[in-house]
mmCIF file of N, CA and C in Angstrom:
data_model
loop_
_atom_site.group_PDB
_atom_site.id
_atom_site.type_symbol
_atom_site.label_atom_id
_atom_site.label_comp_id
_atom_site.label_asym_id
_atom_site.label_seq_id
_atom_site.Cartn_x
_atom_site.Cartn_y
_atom_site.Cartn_z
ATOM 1 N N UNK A 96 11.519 -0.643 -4.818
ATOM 2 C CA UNK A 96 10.376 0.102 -4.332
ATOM 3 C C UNK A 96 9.173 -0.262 -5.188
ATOM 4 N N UNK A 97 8.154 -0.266 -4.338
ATOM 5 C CA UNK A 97 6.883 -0.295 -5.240
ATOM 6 C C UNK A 97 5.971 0.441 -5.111
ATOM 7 N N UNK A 98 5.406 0.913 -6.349
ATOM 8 C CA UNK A 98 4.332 2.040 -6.485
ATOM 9 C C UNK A 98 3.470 1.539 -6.947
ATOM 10 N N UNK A 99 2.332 1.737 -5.791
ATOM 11 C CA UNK A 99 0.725 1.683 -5.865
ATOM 12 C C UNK A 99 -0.353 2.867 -5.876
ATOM 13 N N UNK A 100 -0.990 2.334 -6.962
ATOM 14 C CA UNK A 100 -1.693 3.408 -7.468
ATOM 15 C C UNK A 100 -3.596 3.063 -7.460
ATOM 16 N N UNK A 101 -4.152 3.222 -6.375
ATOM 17 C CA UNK A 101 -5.669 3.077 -5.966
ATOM 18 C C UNK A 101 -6.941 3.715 -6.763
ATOM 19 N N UNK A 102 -7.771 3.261 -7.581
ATOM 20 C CA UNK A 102 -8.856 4.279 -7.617
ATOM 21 C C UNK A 102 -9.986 4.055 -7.109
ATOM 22 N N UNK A 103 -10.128 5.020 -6.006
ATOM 23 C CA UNK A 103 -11.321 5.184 -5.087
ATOM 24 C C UNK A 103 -12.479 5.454 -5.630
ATOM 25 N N UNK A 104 -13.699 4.981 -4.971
ATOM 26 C CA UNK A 104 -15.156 5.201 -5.343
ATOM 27 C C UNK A 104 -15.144 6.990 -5.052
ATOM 28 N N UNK A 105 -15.500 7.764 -6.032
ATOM 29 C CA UNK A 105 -15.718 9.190 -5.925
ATOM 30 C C UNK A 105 -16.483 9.372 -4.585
ATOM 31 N N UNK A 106 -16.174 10.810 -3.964
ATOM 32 C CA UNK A 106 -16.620 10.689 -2.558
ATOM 33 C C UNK A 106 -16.205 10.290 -1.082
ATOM 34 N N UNK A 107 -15.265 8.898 -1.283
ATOM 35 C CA UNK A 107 -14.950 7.760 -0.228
ATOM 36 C C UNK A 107 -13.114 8.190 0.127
ATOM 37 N N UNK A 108 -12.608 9.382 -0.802
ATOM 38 C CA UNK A 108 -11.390 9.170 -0.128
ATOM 39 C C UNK A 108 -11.027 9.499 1.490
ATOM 40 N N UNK A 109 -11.696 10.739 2.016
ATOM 41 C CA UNK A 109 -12.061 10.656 3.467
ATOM 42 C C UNK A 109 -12.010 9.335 4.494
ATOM 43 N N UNK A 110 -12.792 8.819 3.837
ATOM 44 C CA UNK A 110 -12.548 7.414 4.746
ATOM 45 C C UNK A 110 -11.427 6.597 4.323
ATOM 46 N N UNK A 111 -10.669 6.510 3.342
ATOM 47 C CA UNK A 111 -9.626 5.555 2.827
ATOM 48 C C UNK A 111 -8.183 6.360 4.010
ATOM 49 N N UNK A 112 -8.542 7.626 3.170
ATOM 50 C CA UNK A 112 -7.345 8.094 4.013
ATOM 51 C C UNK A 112 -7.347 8.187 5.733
ATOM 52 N N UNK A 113 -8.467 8.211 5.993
ATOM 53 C CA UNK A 113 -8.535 7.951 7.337
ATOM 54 C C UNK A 113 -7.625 6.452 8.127
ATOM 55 N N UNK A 114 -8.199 5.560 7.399
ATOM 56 C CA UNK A 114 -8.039 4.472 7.704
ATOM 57 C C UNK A 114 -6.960 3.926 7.195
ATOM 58 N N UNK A 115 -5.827 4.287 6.569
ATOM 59 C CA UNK A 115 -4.218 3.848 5.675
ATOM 60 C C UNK A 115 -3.345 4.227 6.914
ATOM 61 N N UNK A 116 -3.256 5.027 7.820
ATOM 62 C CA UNK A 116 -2.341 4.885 8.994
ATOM 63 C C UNK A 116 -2.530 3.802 9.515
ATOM 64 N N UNK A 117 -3.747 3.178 9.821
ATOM 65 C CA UNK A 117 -3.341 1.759 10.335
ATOM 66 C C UNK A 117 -2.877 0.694 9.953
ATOM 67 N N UNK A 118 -2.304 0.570 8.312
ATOM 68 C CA UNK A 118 -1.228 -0.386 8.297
ATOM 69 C C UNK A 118 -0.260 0.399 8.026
ATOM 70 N N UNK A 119 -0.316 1.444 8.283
ATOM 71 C CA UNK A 119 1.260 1.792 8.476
ATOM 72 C C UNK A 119 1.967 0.622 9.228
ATOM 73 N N UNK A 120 1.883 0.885 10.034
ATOM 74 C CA UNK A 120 2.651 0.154 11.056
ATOM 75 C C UNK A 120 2.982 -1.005 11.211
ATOM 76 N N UNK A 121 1.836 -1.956 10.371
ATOM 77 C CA UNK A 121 1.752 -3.301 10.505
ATOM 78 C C UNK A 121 2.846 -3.742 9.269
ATOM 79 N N UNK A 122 2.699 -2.653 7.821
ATOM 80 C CA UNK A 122 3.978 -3.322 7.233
ATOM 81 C C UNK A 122 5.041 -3.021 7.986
ATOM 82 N N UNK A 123 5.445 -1.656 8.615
ATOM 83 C CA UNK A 123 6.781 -1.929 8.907
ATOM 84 C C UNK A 123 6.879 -3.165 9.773
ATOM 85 N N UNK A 124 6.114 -3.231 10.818
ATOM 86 C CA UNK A 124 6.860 -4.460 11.691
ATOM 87 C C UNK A 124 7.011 -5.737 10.537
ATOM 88 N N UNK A 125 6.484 -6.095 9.524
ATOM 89 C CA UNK A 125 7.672 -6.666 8.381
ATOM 90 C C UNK A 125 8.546 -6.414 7.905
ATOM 91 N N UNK A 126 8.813 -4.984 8.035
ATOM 92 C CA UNK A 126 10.370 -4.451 7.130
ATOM 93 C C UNK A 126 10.313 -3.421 6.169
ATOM 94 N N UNK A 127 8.871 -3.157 5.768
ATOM 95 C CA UNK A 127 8.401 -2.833 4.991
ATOM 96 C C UNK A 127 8.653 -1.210 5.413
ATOM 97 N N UNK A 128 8.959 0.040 4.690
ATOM 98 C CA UNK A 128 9.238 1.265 4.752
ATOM 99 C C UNK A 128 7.558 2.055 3.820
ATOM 100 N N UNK A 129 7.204 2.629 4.286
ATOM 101 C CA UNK A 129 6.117 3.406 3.633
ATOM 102 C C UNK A 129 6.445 4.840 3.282
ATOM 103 N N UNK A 130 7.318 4.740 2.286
ATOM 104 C CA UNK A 130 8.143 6.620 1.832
ATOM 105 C C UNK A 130 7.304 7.724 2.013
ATOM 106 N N UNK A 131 6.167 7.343 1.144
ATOM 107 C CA UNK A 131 5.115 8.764 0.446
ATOM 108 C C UNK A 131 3.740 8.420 0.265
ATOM 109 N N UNK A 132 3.371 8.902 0.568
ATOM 110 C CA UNK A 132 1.329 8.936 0.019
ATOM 111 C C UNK A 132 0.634 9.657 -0.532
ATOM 112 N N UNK A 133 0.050 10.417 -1.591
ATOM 113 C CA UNK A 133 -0.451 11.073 -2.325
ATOM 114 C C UNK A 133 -1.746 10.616 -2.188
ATOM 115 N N UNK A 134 -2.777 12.275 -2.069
ATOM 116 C CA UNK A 134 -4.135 12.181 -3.105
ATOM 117 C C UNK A 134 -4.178 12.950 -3.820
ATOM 118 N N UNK A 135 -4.847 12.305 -5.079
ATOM 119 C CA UNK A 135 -5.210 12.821 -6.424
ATOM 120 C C UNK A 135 -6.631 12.773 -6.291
ATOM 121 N N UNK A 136 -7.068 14.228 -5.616
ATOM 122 C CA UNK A 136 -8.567 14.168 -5.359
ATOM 123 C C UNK A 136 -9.186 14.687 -6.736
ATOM 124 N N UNK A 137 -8.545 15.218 -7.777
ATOM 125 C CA UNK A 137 -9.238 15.628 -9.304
ATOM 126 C C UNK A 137 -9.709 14.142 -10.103
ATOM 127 N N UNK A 138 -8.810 13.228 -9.472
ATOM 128 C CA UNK A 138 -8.968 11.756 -10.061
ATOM 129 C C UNK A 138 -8.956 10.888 -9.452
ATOM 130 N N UNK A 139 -9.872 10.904 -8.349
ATOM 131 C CA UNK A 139 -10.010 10.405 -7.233
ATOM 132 C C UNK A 139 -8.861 8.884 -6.481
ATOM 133 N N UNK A 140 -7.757 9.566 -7.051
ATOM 134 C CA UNK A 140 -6.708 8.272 -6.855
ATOM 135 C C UNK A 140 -6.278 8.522 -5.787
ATOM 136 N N UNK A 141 -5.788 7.370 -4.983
ATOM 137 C CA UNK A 141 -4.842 7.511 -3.857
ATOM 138 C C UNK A 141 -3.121 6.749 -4.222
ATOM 139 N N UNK A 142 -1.765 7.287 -4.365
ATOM 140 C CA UNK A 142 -1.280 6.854 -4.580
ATOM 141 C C UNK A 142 0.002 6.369 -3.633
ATOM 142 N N UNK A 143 0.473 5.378 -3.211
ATOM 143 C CA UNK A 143 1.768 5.753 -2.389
ATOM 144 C C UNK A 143 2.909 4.693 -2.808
ATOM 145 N N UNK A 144 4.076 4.700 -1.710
ATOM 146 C CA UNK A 144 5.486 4.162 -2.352
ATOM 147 C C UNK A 144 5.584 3.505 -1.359
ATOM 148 N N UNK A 145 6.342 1.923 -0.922
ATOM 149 C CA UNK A 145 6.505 1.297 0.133
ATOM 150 C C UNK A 145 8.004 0.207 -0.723
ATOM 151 N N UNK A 146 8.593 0.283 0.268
ATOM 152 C CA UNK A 146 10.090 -0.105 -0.384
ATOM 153 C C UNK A 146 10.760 -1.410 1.112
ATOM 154 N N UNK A 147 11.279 -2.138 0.493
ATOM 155 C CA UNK A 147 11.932 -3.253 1.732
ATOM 156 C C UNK A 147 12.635 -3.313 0.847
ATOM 157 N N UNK A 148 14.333 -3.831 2.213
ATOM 158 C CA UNK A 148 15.397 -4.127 1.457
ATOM 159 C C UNK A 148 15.552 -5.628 0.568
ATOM 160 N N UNK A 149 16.275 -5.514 -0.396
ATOM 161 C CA UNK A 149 16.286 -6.310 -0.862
ATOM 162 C C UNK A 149 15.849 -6.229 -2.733
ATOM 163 N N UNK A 150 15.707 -7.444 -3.360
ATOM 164 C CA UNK A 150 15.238 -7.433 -4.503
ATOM 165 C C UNK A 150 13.510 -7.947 -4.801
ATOM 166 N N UNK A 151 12.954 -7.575 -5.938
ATOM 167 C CA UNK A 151 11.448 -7.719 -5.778
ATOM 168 C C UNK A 151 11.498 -9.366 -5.432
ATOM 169 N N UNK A 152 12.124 -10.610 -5.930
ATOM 170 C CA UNK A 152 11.774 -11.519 -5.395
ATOM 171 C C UNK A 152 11.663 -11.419 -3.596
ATOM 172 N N UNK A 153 12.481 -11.399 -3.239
ATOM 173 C CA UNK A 153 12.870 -11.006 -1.779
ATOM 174 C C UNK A 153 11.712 -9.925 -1.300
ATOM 175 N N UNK A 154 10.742 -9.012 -1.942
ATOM 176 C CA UNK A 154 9.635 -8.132 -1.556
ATOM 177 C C UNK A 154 8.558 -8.742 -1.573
ATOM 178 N N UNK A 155 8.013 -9.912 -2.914
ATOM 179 C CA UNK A 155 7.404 -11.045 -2.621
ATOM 180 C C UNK A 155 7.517 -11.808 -1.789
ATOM 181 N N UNK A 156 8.166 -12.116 -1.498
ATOM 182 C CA UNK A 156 8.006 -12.998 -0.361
ATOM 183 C C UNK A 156 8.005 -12.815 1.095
ATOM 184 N N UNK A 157 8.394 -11.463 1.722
ATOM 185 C CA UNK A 157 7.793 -10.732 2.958
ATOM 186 C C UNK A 157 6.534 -10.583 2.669
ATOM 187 N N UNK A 158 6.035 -10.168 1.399
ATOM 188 C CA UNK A 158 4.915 -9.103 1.289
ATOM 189 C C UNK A 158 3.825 -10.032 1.484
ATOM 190 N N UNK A 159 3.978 -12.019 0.865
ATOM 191 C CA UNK A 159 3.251 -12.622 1.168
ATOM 192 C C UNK A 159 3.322 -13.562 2.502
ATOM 193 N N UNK A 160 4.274 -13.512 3.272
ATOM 194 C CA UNK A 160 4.183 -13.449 4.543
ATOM 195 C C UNK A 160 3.101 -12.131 5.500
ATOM 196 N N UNK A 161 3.404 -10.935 5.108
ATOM 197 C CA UNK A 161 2.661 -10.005 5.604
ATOM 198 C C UNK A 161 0.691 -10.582 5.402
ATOM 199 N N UNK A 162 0.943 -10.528 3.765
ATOM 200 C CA UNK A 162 -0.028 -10.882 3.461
ATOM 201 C C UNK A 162 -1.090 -11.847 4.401
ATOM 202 N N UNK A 163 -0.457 -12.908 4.944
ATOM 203 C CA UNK A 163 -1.364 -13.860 5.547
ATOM 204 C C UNK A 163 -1.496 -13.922 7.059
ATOM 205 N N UNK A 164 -1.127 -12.610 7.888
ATOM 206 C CA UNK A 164 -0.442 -11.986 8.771
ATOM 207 C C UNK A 164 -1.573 -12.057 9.564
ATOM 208 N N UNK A 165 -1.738 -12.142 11.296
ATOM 209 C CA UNK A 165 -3.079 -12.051 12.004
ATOM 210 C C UNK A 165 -3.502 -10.470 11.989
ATOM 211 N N UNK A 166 -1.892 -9.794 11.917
ATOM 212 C CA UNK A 166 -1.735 -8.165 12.573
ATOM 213 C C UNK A 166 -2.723 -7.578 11.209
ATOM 214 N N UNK A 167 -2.412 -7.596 9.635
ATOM 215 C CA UNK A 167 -3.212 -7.620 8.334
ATOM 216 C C UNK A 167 -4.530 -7.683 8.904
ATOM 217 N N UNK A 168 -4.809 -8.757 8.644
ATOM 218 C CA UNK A 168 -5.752 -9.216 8.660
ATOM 219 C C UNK A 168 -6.722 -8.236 10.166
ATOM 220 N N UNK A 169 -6.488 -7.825 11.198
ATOM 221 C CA UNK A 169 -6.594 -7.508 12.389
ATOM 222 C C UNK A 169 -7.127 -5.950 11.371
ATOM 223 N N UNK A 170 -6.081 -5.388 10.952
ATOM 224 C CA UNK A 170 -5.948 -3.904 10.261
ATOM 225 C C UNK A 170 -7.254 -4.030 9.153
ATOM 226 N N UNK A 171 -7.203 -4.951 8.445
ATOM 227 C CA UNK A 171 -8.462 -4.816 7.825
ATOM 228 C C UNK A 171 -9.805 -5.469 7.978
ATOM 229 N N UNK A 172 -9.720 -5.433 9.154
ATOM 230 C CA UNK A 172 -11.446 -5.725 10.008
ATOM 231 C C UNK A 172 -12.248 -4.276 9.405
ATOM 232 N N UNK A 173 -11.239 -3.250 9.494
ATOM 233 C CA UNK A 173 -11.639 -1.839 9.346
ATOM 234 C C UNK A 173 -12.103 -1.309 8.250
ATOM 235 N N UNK A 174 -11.160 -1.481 7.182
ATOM 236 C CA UNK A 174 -10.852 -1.444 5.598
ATOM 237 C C UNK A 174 -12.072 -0.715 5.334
ATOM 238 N N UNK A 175 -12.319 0.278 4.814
ATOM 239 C CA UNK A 175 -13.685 1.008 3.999
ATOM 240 C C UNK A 175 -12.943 0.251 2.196
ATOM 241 N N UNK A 176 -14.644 -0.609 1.840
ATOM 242 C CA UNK A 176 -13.662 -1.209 0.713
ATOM 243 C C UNK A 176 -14.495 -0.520 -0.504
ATOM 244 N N UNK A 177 -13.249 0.462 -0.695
ATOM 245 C CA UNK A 177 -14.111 1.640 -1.599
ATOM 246 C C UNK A 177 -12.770 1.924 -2.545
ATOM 247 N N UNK A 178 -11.931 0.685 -2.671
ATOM 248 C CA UNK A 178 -10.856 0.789 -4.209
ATOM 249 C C UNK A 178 -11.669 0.427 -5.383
ATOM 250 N N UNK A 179 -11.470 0.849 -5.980
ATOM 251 C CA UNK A 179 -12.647 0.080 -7.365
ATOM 252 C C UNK A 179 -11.466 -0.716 -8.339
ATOM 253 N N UNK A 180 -10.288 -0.101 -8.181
ATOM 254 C CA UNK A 180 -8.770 -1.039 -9.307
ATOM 255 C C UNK A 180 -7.943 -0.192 -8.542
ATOM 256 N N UNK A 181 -6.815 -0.891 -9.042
ATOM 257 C CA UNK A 181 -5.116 -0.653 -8.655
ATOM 258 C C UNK A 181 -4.206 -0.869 -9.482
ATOM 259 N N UNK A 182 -3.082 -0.579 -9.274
ATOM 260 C CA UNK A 182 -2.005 -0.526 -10.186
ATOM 261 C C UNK A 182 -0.767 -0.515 -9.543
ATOM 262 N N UNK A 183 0.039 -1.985 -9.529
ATOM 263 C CA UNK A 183 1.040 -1.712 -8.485
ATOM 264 C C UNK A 183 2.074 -2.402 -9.460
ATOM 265 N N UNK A 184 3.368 -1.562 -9.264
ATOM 266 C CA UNK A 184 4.382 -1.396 -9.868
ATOM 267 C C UNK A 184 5.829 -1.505 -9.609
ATOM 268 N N UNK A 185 6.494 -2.425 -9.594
ATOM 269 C CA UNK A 185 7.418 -2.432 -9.229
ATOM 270 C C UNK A 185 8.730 -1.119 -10.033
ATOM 271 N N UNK A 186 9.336 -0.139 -9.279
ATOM 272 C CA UNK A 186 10.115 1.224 -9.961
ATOM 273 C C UNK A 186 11.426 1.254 -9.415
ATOM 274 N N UNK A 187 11.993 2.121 -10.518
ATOM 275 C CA UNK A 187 13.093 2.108 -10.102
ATOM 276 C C UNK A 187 13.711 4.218 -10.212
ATOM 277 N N UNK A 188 14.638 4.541 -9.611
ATOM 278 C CA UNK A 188 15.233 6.127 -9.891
ATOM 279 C C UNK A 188 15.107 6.162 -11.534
ATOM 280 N N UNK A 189 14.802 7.240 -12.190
ATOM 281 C CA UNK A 189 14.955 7.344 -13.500
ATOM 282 C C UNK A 189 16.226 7.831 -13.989
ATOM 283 N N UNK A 190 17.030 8.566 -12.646
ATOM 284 C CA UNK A 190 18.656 9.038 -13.073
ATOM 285 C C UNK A 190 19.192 8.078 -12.288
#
């Protein structure tokens, strides 16, 4: 699983979150599972979890298939580009 962690321009999460259902969909039709999504509107973060089977090599390499994707690319015609950094993490259960 991997955990990504967004920090939004103060103000702009309205529109981020608006606009994150539309790749919902586009990772799964790669394989891709989208668990959870969090906002941290005190710290204007957006955070969520997206997991495919397999091992992180094996997540790289869908993820950069997705990556260069028409359907991507299609999804972020839209994009409000109001991340300012990120933090993405590959995790594991702690028990």
């Amino acid at each position: 699983m991997q955990l990504r962690r967004y920090a939004v321009e103060p103000g702009r999460m309205a529109d981020f979150v608006a606009w994150f259902p539309a790749i919902v969909p586009v990772r799964e039709q790669y394989g891709f599972r989208v668990l959870e999504a969090w906002v941290d509107e005190a710290n204007d973060a957006f955070v969520w979890s997206v997991a495919l089977d397999g091992d992180e090599d094996r997540f790289r390499e869908v993820e950069a298939v997705y990556n260069a994707s028409p359907e991507r690319a299609a999804a972020f015609e839209t994009f409000p580009r109001v991340i300012t950094s990120q933090l993405n993490a590959f995790v594991r259960p702690a028990r």
